[in-house]
Coordinates of C-alpha atoms in Angstrom, one line a residue:
Chain Y
M1 CA 66.9 51.2 123.6
A2 CA 68.5 52.3 126.2
L3 CA 69.7 48.7 126.9
R4 CA 70.9 48.3 123.0
S5 CA 73.0 51.6 123.7
L6 CA 74.8 49.9 127.0
A7 CA 74.9 46.3 125.0
I8 CA 76.9 49.0 122.7
R9 CA 79.2 50.9 125.4
K10 CA 80.0 47.9 126.5
A11 CA 81.0 45.5 123.5
I12 CA 83.5 49.1 123.2
G13 CA 85.2 48.1 125.8
L14 CA 83.7 51.4 127.8
G15 CA 81.4 50.2 130.5
K16 CA 80.7 52.6 132.5
S17 CA 82.5 55.2 133.3
V18 CA 82.1 56.2 129.9
G19 CA 81.7 60.6 129.1
L20 CA 83.2 60.8 132.7
G21 CA 86.8 59.0 132.1
L22 CA 87.3 60.8 128.7
R23 CA 86.4 64.3 130.0
G24 CA 88.4 64.9 133.8
L25 CA 87.2 67.2 136.5
Q26 CA 87.2 70.5 137.1
T27 CA 87.8 72.0 140.5
V28 CA 86.7 75.1 141.1
T29 CA 88.6 78.0 142.5
L30 CA 88.3 81.4 145.0
P31 CA 88.0 84.2 143.1
D32 CA 90.1 87.4 144.0
L33 CA 87.8 89.8 145.2
P34 CA 88.0 92.7 143.7
Y35 CA 88.9 95.3 146.1
D36 CA 91.1 95.5 149.1
Y37 CA 89.6 94.0 152.0
S38 CA 89.7 97.4 154.1
A39 CA 87.9 99.1 150.8
L40 CA 84.4 98.5 152.3
E41 CA 85.3 99.7 155.5
P42 CA 83.7 101.5 157.5
A43 CA 80.7 98.9 156.1
I44 CA 82.0 96.0 157.1
S45 CA 85.8 95.9 158.4
G46 CA 88.9 94.8 156.7
E47 CA 89.5 92.2 159.4
I48 CA 85.8 90.4 158.2
M49 CA 86.3 90.2 155.2
Q50 CA 89.8 88.6 155.5
L51 CA 88.9 85.6 157.5
H52 CA 85.4 85.6 155.1
H53 CA 87.6 85.3 151.8
Q54 CA 90.8 83.8 152.7
K55 CA 88.7 80.9 155.3
H56 CA 85.5 80.4 154.8
H57 CA 85.5 80.9 151.1
Q58 CA 88.5 79.0 150.9
A59 CA 87.3 76.0 152.7
Y60 CA 83.8 76.4 150.5
V61 CA 86.2 75.6 147.3
T62 CA 88.5 73.4 149.3
N63 CA 86.0 71.2 151.1
Y64 CA 83.0 71.3 147.0
N65 CA 86.2 69.8 145.3
K66 CA 87.2 67.3 147.7
A67 CA 82.9 66.0 147.6
V68 CA 82.8 66.2 144.3
E69 CA 86.1 64.4 143.8
Q70 CA 84.4 61.4 145.9
L71 CA 81.2 61.5 143.9
F72 CA 83.3 61.4 140.9
Q73 CA 84.9 58.0 142.0
A74 CA 81.6 56.8 143.7
L75 CA 79.8 57.6 139.9
N76 CA 82.7 55.2 138.9
K77 CA 82.2 52.4 141.0
V78 CA 78.3 52.9 140.7
D79 CA 78.0 53.0 144.8
T80 CA 75.4 55.5 144.5
S81 CA 74.8 54.8 148.3
T82 CA 78.0 57.1 148.6
V83 CA 77.1 59.1 145.6
V84 CA 73.4 60.3 148.2
Q85 CA 75.4 60.4 150.9
L86 CA 77.7 63.5 149.1
Q87 CA 74.2 65.5 148.6
G88 CA 74.4 67.0 151.7
A89 CA 78.5 68.5 151.9
I90 CA 77.7 69.2 148.0
K91 CA 75.4 71.6 148.4
F92 CA 76.7 73.0 151.4
N93 CA 80.2 73.4 150.1
G94 CA 79.1 74.0 146.2
G95 CA 76.1 76.7 147.6
G96 CA 79.1 78.5 150.2
H97 CA 80.3 79.4 147.3
V98 CA 78.6 79.9 144.7
N99 CA 77.2 82.4 147.0
H100 CA 79.9 83.7 148.0
S101 CA 81.3 84.6 144.6
I102 CA 78.6 86.5 144.2
F103 CA 78.7 88.5 147.9
W104 CA 82.0 89.7 146.7
K105 CA 80.4 90.9 143.5
N106 CA 77.9 92.6 144.6
L107 CA 79.6 94.7 146.5
A108 CA 82.0 97.4 145.8
P109 CA 84.3 100.9 147.5
V110 CA 82.0 103.5 148.3
H111 CA 84.9 105.3 145.4
E112 CA 84.1 102.5 142.7
G113 CA 80.1 103.2 143.3
G114 CA 79.0 101.4 146.4
G115 CA 75.9 102.6 147.2
E116 CA 74.8 104.1 144.4
P117 CA 70.9 103.5 144.0
P118 CA 70.3 101.7 140.6
H119 CA 69.1 104.1 137.8
S120 CA 67.7 103.2 135.1
S121 CA 65.8 99.7 133.6
L122 CA 66.4 97.9 137.7
G123 CA 65.2 101.3 139.1
W124 CA 62.4 101.9 137.5
A125 CA 61.7 98.2 138.1
I126 CA 61.9 98.3 142.2
D127 CA 60.0 101.7 142.2
T128 CA 57.1 99.2 140.2
H129 CA 56.8 96.5 142.5
F130 CA 58.3 97.5 145.5
G131 CA 56.8 101.0 146.1
S132 CA 60.7 102.3 145.8
L133 CA 64.2 101.8 146.9
E134 CA 63.5 102.9 150.5
A135 CA 60.4 100.7 151.0
L136 CA 62.7 97.1 149.0
I137 CA 65.5 98.3 151.5
Q138 CA 63.6 98.4 154.3
K139 CA 61.4 94.7 153.7
M140 CA 65.6 92.9 153.0
S141 CA 66.7 94.9 156.7
A142 CA 63.5 93.1 158.1
E143 CA 64.3 90.0 156.5
G144 CA 67.5 89.5 157.2
A145 CA 66.8 90.6 160.3
A146 CA 64.3 88.0 161.4
L147 CA 66.0 85.0 159.6
Q148 CA 67.4 83.3 162.2
G149 CA 70.0 81.0 162.5
S150 CA 72.5 80.7 159.1
G151 CA 70.9 82.1 156.1
W152 CA 71.2 84.5 153.2
V153 CA 68.1 87.2 151.9
W154 CA 68.8 87.9 148.2
L155 CA 66.2 90.2 145.8
G156 CA 66.1 88.1 142.5
L157 CA 64.4 88.4 139.2
D158 CA 61.9 85.2 138.4
T159 CA 62.6 85.1 134.9
E160 CA 59.7 83.6 133.8
F161 CA 57.3 86.6 135.1
K162 CA 59.9 89.2 134.8
R163 CA 58.9 90.1 138.6
L164 CA 61.5 91.1 141.2
V165 CA 61.4 88.9 144.7
V166 CA 62.7 89.1 148.0
E167 CA 63.9 85.7 149.0
T168 CA 65.6 83.8 152.2
T169 CA 67.6 81.4 151.8
A170 CA 69.2 79.1 155.2
N171 CA 72.3 78.2 155.2
Q172 CA 73.9 77.9 152.0
D173 CA 71.3 77.2 149.5
P174 CA 72.0 79.1 146.7
L175 CA 68.4 81.5 145.9
V176 CA 68.0 78.8 142.1
T177 CA 66.4 75.9 145.4
K178 CA 64.2 78.4 146.3
A179 CA 62.8 77.9 142.5
P180 CA 64.6 76.9 139.7
T181 CA 62.9 80.4 137.8
L182 CA 64.9 83.0 140.5
V183 CA 68.1 84.5 139.6
P184 CA 70.0 86.6 142.4
L185 CA 70.3 89.8 141.9
L186 CA 72.2 90.6 145.1
G187 CA 72.5 88.8 148.1
I188 CA 73.7 90.1 151.9
D189 CA 75.1 87.2 153.6
V190 CA 73.8 86.8 157.4
W191 CA 76.1 84.1 158.3
E192 CA 77.1 85.5 162.0
H193 CA 80.6 85.0 160.6
A194 CA 79.4 87.9 158.1
Y195 CA 79.6 90.8 160.3
Y196 CA 79.6 88.8 164.1
L197 CA 84.0 90.4 164.9
Q198 CA 82.5 94.1 164.2
Y199 CA 78.2 93.9 164.8
K200 CA 78.4 91.3 168.1
N201 CA 74.9 90.4 167.9
V202 CA 73.9 93.7 166.6
K203 CA 72.7 92.4 162.8
P204 CA 70.1 95.3 162.8
D205 CA 73.3 98.2 162.5
Y206 CA 75.3 95.5 159.8
L207 CA 72.4 95.1 157.3
K208 CA 71.7 99.2 157.9
N209 CA 75.2 99.6 157.2
I210 CA 76.0 97.3 154.0
W211 CA 73.4 99.1 151.4
N212 CA 76.3 101.8 152.1
V213 CA 78.6 99.6 149.6
M214 CA 75.8 97.7 147.8
N215 CA 77.2 97.7 143.9
W216 CA 73.9 98.8 142.7
K217 CA 75.7 98.0 138.8
Y218 CA 76.1 94.3 139.7
A219 CA 72.9 93.9 139.6
S220 CA 71.2 96.0 137.5
D221 CA 74.1 94.3 134.6
V222 CA 72.8 91.2 135.6
Y223 CA 69.4 92.5 135.4
Q224 CA 69.5 93.8 131.7
K225 CA 71.4 90.8 130.4
E226 CA 67.5 89.2 131.7
C227 CA 65.6 91.7 131.1
P228 CA 66.4 93.5 127.5
Chain H
M1 CA 49.3 68.4 189.2
A2 CA 49.2 66.7 192.1
S3 CA 52.6 66.0 191.7
A4 CA 53.2 70.0 191.9
A5 CA 52.8 69.2 196.1
A6 CA 54.7 66.7 196.5
A7 CA 57.8 69.2 194.3
A8 CA 57.4 71.6 197.2
S9 CA 59.4 68.9 199.4
S10 CA 63.3 67.4 198.8
A11 CA 63.1 65.0 197.5
P12 CA 65.3 64.7 194.5
T13 CA 64.0 62.4 192.4
I14 CA 60.0 63.5 191.8
W15 CA 58.8 63.2 188.4
L16 CA 56.5 65.3 187.3
T17 CA 54.0 65.3 184.3
G18 CA 53.9 68.4 181.7
Q19 CA 50.7 69.1 180.5
G20 CA 52.3 68.4 176.9
L21 CA 49.3 67.7 173.9
G22 CA 47.0 65.7 173.8
G23 CA 47.6 63.2 177.0
R24 CA 51.4 62.7 176.5
S25 CA 53.5 63.1 179.4
T26 CA 56.3 64.2 179.5
R27 CA 59.2 62.9 182.1
L28 CA 61.5 66.4 183.8
P29 CA 63.8 65.1 186.3
F30 CA 63.1 67.8 189.4
H31 CA 66.3 69.6 190.1
W32 CA 65.8 70.8 185.7
R33 CA 64.2 74.1 187.2
N34 CA 60.4 73.4 186.6
K35 CA 58.9 76.6 186.8
K36 CA 55.7 76.2 186.9
M37 CA 56.6 74.1 190.3
E38 CA 59.1 77.4 191.6
Q39 CA 55.3 79.5 190.7
R40 CA 53.4 77.3 193.4
K41 CA 56.1 77.4 195.9
T42 CA 56.1 80.8 196.2
G43 CA 51.9 80.8 196.4
G44 CA 51.4 84.0 194.6
R45 CA 49.9 84.5 191.2
I46 CA 51.4 82.2 188.8
S47 CA 53.5 85.2 186.4
A48 CA 54.7 83.7 183.4
K49 CA 57.1 85.2 183.1
F50 CA 60.7 83.6 182.8
D51 CA 64.4 84.6 184.2
L52 CA 67.0 85.0 183.0
K53 CA 69.4 83.2 185.1
P54 CA 73.0 84.3 185.5
P55 CA 75.9 80.9 185.0
P56 CA 76.8 79.0 187.8
Y57 CA 79.9 81.3 187.7
P58 CA 82.0 84.3 187.3
L59 CA 82.1 85.6 183.3
N60 CA 85.4 85.5 183.3
A61 CA 85.9 82.4 185.3
L62 CA 86.5 80.7 181.6
E63 CA 89.3 82.4 180.6
P64 CA 91.5 81.9 179.1
H65 CA 89.4 79.0 177.2
M66 CA 86.4 81.1 176.8
S67 CA 86.6 85.3 177.0
K68 CA 84.6 87.4 179.3
D69 CA 83.7 89.1 176.2
T70 CA 81.8 85.9 175.0
L71 CA 80.8 85.4 178.2
E72 CA 79.3 89.2 177.8
F73 CA 78.1 89.1 174.9
H74 CA 76.7 85.5 174.9
W75 CA 74.7 85.4 177.6
G76 CA 74.2 88.8 178.3
K77 CA 73.0 90.0 175.2
H78 CA 71.9 86.5 172.8
H79 CA 70.5 85.0 175.8
R80 CA 69.5 87.7 177.0
A81 CA 67.5 88.7 174.4
Y82 CA 65.5 85.2 173.6
V83 CA 64.5 85.1 177.2
D84 CA 63.0 89.0 176.2
N85 CA 61.5 88.1 172.9
L86 CA 60.0 85.0 174.5
N87 CA 58.1 86.9 176.9
K88 CA 57.3 89.2 175.2
Q89 CA 55.6 86.1 172.3
I90 CA 53.8 84.3 175.0
V91 CA 52.3 86.9 177.2
G92 CA 48.4 86.2 177.2
T93 CA 48.9 83.4 175.2
E94 CA 48.7 79.9 176.5
L95 CA 52.4 78.8 176.8
G96 CA 52.6 82.3 178.6
D97 CA 49.6 80.5 181.5
G98 CA 52.2 78.8 183.9
K99 CA 53.9 76.5 181.7
S100 CA 57.1 75.2 183.0
L101 CA 60.1 76.2 180.4
E102 CA 60.3 72.7 178.8
D103 CA 56.6 72.7 178.4
V104 CA 57.0 75.7 176.3
V105 CA 59.5 74.3 174.0
I106 CA 57.8 71.1 173.6
A107 CA 54.4 73.0 173.4
S108 CA 56.0 75.6 170.5
Y109 CA 57.6 72.5 168.8
N110 CA 54.7 71.1 167.6
K111 CA 55.4 67.5 166.2
G112 CA 57.9 69.7 163.7
D113 CA 55.4 72.6 163.1
L114 CA 57.0 75.3 165.0
L115 CA 55.6 77.8 166.4
P116 CA 57.4 81.5 166.7
A117 CA 58.0 80.6 169.8
F118 CA 60.1 77.8 169.8
N119 CA 63.2 80.0 168.7
N120 CA 62.9 81.7 171.3
A121 CA 62.0 79.0 173.9
A122 CA 63.9 76.6 173.1
Q123 CA 67.5 78.8 173.1
A124 CA 66.6 80.3 175.9
W125 CA 66.5 76.3 177.2
N126 CA 69.2 74.8 175.1
H127 CA 71.5 78.2 177.0
D128 CA 71.2 78.2 180.5
F129 CA 71.6 74.0 180.3
F130 CA 74.9 74.9 177.8
W131 CA 76.4 77.9 180.9
E132 CA 75.7 74.1 183.2
S133 CA 77.0 72.3 181.3
M134 CA 80.9 74.4 181.9
K135 CA 82.9 74.7 185.1
P136 CA 85.9 76.7 185.2
G137 CA 88.3 74.4 185.6
G138 CA 86.3 71.7 183.3
G139 CA 87.6 69.3 181.5
G140 CA 89.3 66.2 181.9
K141 CA 87.6 62.4 181.4
P142 CA 84.3 61.3 183.3
S143 CA 84.4 59.0 186.1
G144 CA 81.6 56.1 187.7
E145 CA 78.5 55.2 186.1
L146 CA 78.8 57.6 184.2
L147 CA 82.7 56.3 182.2
G148 CA 80.9 52.7 182.4
L149 CA 78.4 53.8 179.6
I150 CA 79.7 55.8 177.9
E151 CA 82.7 52.7 177.1
R152 CA 79.8 50.2 176.7
D153 CA 77.9 52.0 174.8
F154 CA 80.6 54.0 172.2
G155 CA 83.6 51.8 173.0
S156 CA 85.5 54.0 174.8
F157 CA 86.2 57.4 176.3
E158 CA 88.5 58.1 173.1
K159 CA 85.3 57.0 170.4
F160 CA 82.9 59.0 172.1
L161 CA 84.9 62.2 172.8
E162 CA 86.3 61.0 168.0
E163 CA 82.0 60.6 167.5
F164 CA 81.0 64.1 170.1
K165 CA 83.4 66.4 168.3
A166 CA 82.9 65.3 164.9
A167 CA 78.9 66.0 165.8
A168 CA 79.5 69.2 166.5
A169 CA 82.0 70.5 164.1
T170 CA 80.0 68.6 161.2
Q171 CA 76.4 70.1 161.9
F172 CA 76.3 72.8 159.4
G173 CA 75.4 75.7 160.2
S174 CA 73.7 77.0 163.5
G175 CA 72.9 74.3 166.2
W176 CA 73.8 72.0 168.8
A177 CA 76.2 68.5 169.5
W178 CA 74.0 66.8 172.1
L179 CA 74.8 63.6 174.2
V180 CA 71.6 62.5 175.4
Y181 CA 70.1 59.3 177.9
K182 CA 67.8 58.0 175.5
A183 CA 65.6 55.8 177.8
N184 CA 61.8 56.4 176.4
N185 CA 59.2 54.6 175.3
R186 CA 58.9 55.4 171.7
A187 CA 60.3 53.6 168.8
D188 CA 62.3 55.5 166.2
V189 CA 60.2 56.5 164.2
A190 CA 57.9 60.6 165.2
N191 CA 55.4 59.9 167.3
A192 CA 55.2 55.2 167.4
V193 CA 55.2 54.2 171.0
N194 CA 58.0 51.4 172.2
P195 CA 55.2 48.6 173.5
L196 CA 57.6 46.4 175.4
P197 CA 60.7 49.6 176.7
S198 CA 63.2 47.9 177.9
E199 CA 67.1 47.8 179.3
K200 CA 68.4 47.4 175.3
D201 CA 66.6 50.7 174.1
K202 CA 68.1 53.2 176.6
S203 CA 71.5 53.6 175.7
L204 CA 73.4 57.2 175.3
L205 CA 74.1 58.8 172.2
V206 CA 75.4 61.9 170.3
V207 CA 73.3 63.1 168.3
K208 CA 73.5 67.6 166.5
T209 CA 70.4 69.8 166.1
P210 CA 69.8 72.4 163.9
N211 CA 69.3 76.1 164.6
A212 CA 67.4 75.9 168.2
V213 CA 66.4 72.1 168.1
N214 CA 67.3 70.2 171.0
P215 CA 66.4 66.6 172.2
L216 CA 64.3 67.3 174.9
V217 CA 61.4 67.3 171.1
W218 CA 62.7 63.7 170.6
D219 CA 61.6 63.0 174.3
Y220 CA 65.6 61.3 174.8
S221 CA 67.1 62.8 178.1
P222 CA 69.9 65.9 177.1
L223 CA 73.1 65.1 178.8
L224 CA 75.8 67.5 178.5
T225 CA 75.4 70.3 175.2
I226 CA 78.0 71.9 173.3
D227 CA 76.6 75.5 171.3
V228 CA 78.3 75.0 167.9
W229 CA 76.6 78.7 166.2
E230 CA 79.1 81.2 164.9
H231 CA 78.5 84.1 167.9
A232 CA 79.5 81.1 170.6
Y233 CA 82.9 81.2 169.4
Y234 CA 83.9 83.8 167.2
L235 CA 85.5 86.4 169.6
D236 CA 87.6 83.4 170.7
F237 CA 88.4 81.5 167.9
Q238 CA 86.9 83.1 164.7
N239 CA 86.3 81.0 161.9
R240 CA 88.1 77.6 164.1
R241 CA 85.2 75.8 165.6
P242 CA 87.4 72.6 165.6
D243 CA 89.4 74.6 168.1
Y244 CA 86.9 75.9 169.8
I245 CA 84.9 71.9 170.1
S246 CA 88.8 71.1 171.6
V247 CA 88.8 73.4 174.3
F248 CA 85.7 73.0 174.9
M249 CA 86.1 68.8 175.6
D250 CA 89.7 70.0 177.4
K251 CA 89.6 72.4 179.5
L252 CA 85.4 73.5 180.2
V253 CA 83.2 70.4 180.2
S254 CA 81.7 70.2 183.5
W255 CA 81.6 66.5 183.7
E256 CA 79.6 66.3 187.4
S257 CA 76.2 68.2 185.9
V258 CA 77.1 65.9 182.6
S259 CA 76.9 62.6 185.6
K260 CA 74.1 64.6 187.8
R261 CA 71.8 64.5 184.4
L262 CA 72.3 61.1 184.0
E263 CA 71.4 60.4 188.0
S264 CA 67.8 61.9 187.2
A265 CA 67.4 60.8 183.6
K266 CA 68.5 56.7 184.8
A267 CA 66.0 57.6 188.8
P268 CA 62.3 56.7 188.1
A269 CA 62.7 53.4 186.4
T270 CA 60.4 52.8 182.9

């Protein structure tokens, strides 16, 4: 069956690149922050927010687009070695873009609801799965503090069992790499660049203060979409 | 450990056999601070506590290339925490029975199935090695035998520089880049032993490692390292890791240390 369709494709001159060449390559772009760089102070300094967004996230975007462009060419040339070799750069930079895009949305200035605890169904689910909001916060902060090297700590929803989970991922691995059924509700960046200029080596203080600007409304919205 | 007694003398090239795992011997050069040897030398009880060694220069001595602030936090807080936490972790365990730091690193690496103490042990070792890889007024080019080997194994000093800087720049997340001397008796497969080691098995290599991992666990002899965890450069360079790497190579690297380490690594013929 496959051989036959390949033969047909060759016959009409489309060869191997049909589907890729015709559609063109889409790139990703750096999303805008929904608030000013200084809007999350004093929890996270404006200096950090600006560097984090304009330098770190921008670099992930730029390098992801570069890697995907190279992937596109390698796929067209059926250069399988290069396709495989590019996977690292795609995972690092694509993951960085995915994770940070979520991160900006799950933070909010205090005057826009940052820090306000979740109500309705997510609040109830948190109490059910973790005992209380305080217990969840403690667990996430502890896992974030214990994470060695670079990574993220997540509040996730297992869409198969409709269950909340706390997970960590290394480097820029998105939550979905832990299990394909996991949807991120909140993520906390514990790479040193996320807090170093302000908190230096005292990661636990960063993990304490970030809850003051946590956007539980975003988490609730995602939760309610998955668990109507 | 018959060699420990001999080590109390001032002979410069004594090889100490670590306890290692399953009879595997760890060959370590004398000058790499074998803690067990020091303890026996003083004739006291083995207390199995590691100390935070200061860098071999004042904390402001690397300015303006690496700020005093960075040294105060990097050595005074991060490195100190690795040592303090390691001591807490190993007390009363096999790892805290007087082994050298190198032996604790290898034992806790546990062939890749990391024991909890690995992170602190390896980071304690890595940072000692890092401070000693730099000096005030450092940089420039190596000379003598080291330069000869670099030219032999990389083509030129410039090509080595390129490869080392690229490794440091592309170690994603936290980690280290290394120049190592590969003189081991192992084939290039995890636990296999090369039955016929020859001169051509020995060479300089650039490797990069994630988080706390270091090339001791592969039985390589580290010669030079650069810390590329963000805490190493963020205060001075923020996101600009390539600039940090360039400044490190141009102004900080101590080729004297690297040469001495090469000498030790080569000293006993295999």
